[in-house]
Amino acid sequence: MIHPTKGSPVRGSATKGLAVFCGLGLLGLAAIAPAKAQDQKFITIGTAGVTGMYYVVGNSICKFLNRTSDEHGYRCTAQASGGSIANLNGIAAGDMNFGTVQSDWQFHALHGTSAFADSGPNENLRSVFSAHSDIVTILVRADAEIDTLADLKGKRVNIGNPGSGSRATAEVLLDTIGIKVDDLALASELKSAEQSAALCDDKVDAIMFSAGHPVGNIKEATVSCDTIFLQVDGPQIARLVAETPYYSEAAIPAGLYKGQPETINSYGPLATLVTSTETDEEAVYQVVKAVFDNFKRFKALRPNFADLEEMDMISNGTIAPLHKGAVRYYKERGWM
């Protein structure tokens, strides 16, 4: 149901302009006044915290779509949310049309595994495109005596807020390196916007975070106190990447942040945009068109968008089937 003027997200076929009937009454005469203005159709994109890259991606998409809303009738709003898992649950429940999500949690939502084992497979989940790499990042205070991944045991670590893909990915990493959440002196659940201050105020010793770099809250920490990035590599990590279809090796380039003279090796999923079969084909088509018709501008928005390539974005990380509205645009461009 597409919603004119308020509230619920775009679903089903578009609502047409309403005819207004006015009874003139006294002499038994009647007149009919048709509504001429097309009702606007609103779509929502779930993102994450306002300081993160997902919020940037969602607002950038809406910015381009809304420029041409007079032509197609859609208005877009990017809303802050708990992150990937919250967005996937929101799409499944019909509370939002689109969501920016990590490719690992797109996989689990589609197949009903891991965090989605209780809810089961979401067979209506559809891919739209992928974007930047979300690099698994561990930043520690320089005086916390943490030099390796194994040193996280017994420390105070912010693993992220429930509902975020970053939190769930942190739990996977801890399990991979043989550390239980209960092995931490404190498993803090701060949102991404709160974690940098907590690190520099000595409320936590380390923060675990998946992000497209550079990112503001990591920069905030590195300029506010002495920090060290951990290398997130080794045999256990290599095996994790090799055994999953949604992780790949990644790196934070040397010198991107203060006090980071060397390249930081890591891994991570891709940031992806997903939707549902319940979202109108036309709505998805217009969202995709808004991005790729303005692709140079989109790439210029953030440094980590600069290397994006169209063909990679429609094939890498798109684990759920592509929505038919996206396929329609890609075929028009000769990409499929």
PDB file of C-alpha atoms in Angstrom, residues 2 16 21 27 33 37 49 135 137 148 163 170 181-182 195 199 206 215 230 241 253 305 317:
ATOM      1  CA  ILE A   2       1.484   3.295  -1.053  1.00  0.00           C
ATOM      2  CA  LYS A  16      -4.559   7.130  -7.794  1.00  0.00           C
ATOM      3  CA  PHE A  21     -17.967  14.137  -4.955  1.00  0.00           C
ATOM      4  CA  LEU A  27     -32.816  21.047  -6.036  1.00  0.00           C
ATOM      5  CA  ALA A  33     -15.094  17.788  -8.822  1.00  0.00           C
ATOM      6  CA  ALA A  37      -3.113  16.690  -8.072  1.00  0.00           C
ATOM      7  CA  GLY A  49      23.266   5.950  13.819  1.00  0.00           C
ATOM      8  CA  ILE A 135      35.725  -3.010   7.658  1.00  0.00           C
ATOM      9  CA  THR A 137      37.694  -2.304  13.230  1.00  0.00           C
ATOM     10  CA  THR A 148      46.579  -8.433  19.966  1.00  0.00           C
ATOM     11  CA  GLY A 163      20.022  -4.570  16.638  1.00  0.00           C
ATOM     12  CA  ALA A 170      31.604  -8.310  16.757  1.00  0.00           C
ATOM     13  CA  VAL A 181      31.179 -12.286  25.659  1.00  0.00           C
ATOM     14  CA  ASP A 182      31.202 -13.422  29.291  1.00  0.00           C
ATOM     15  CA  GLN A 195      31.653   4.939  21.898  1.00  0.00           C
ATOM     16  CA  LEU A 199      36.958   5.139  25.053  1.00  0.00           C
ATOM     17  CA  ALA A 206      38.406  -0.956  23.354  1.00  0.00           C
ATOM     18  CA  VAL A 215      34.305   7.562   9.619  1.00  0.00           C
ATOM     19  CA  LEU A 230      44.562  -3.739  16.227  1.00  0.00           C
ATOM     20  CA  VAL A 241      36.742 -15.334   5.376  1.00  0.00           C
ATOM     21  CA  PRO A 253      45.049   2.550   4.450  1.00  0.00           C
ATOM     22  CA  PHE A 305      32.724   5.875  -2.521  1.00  0.00           C
ATOM     23  CA  GLY A 317      27.194  -8.635  -1.910  1.00  0.00           C
TER      24      GLY A 317
END
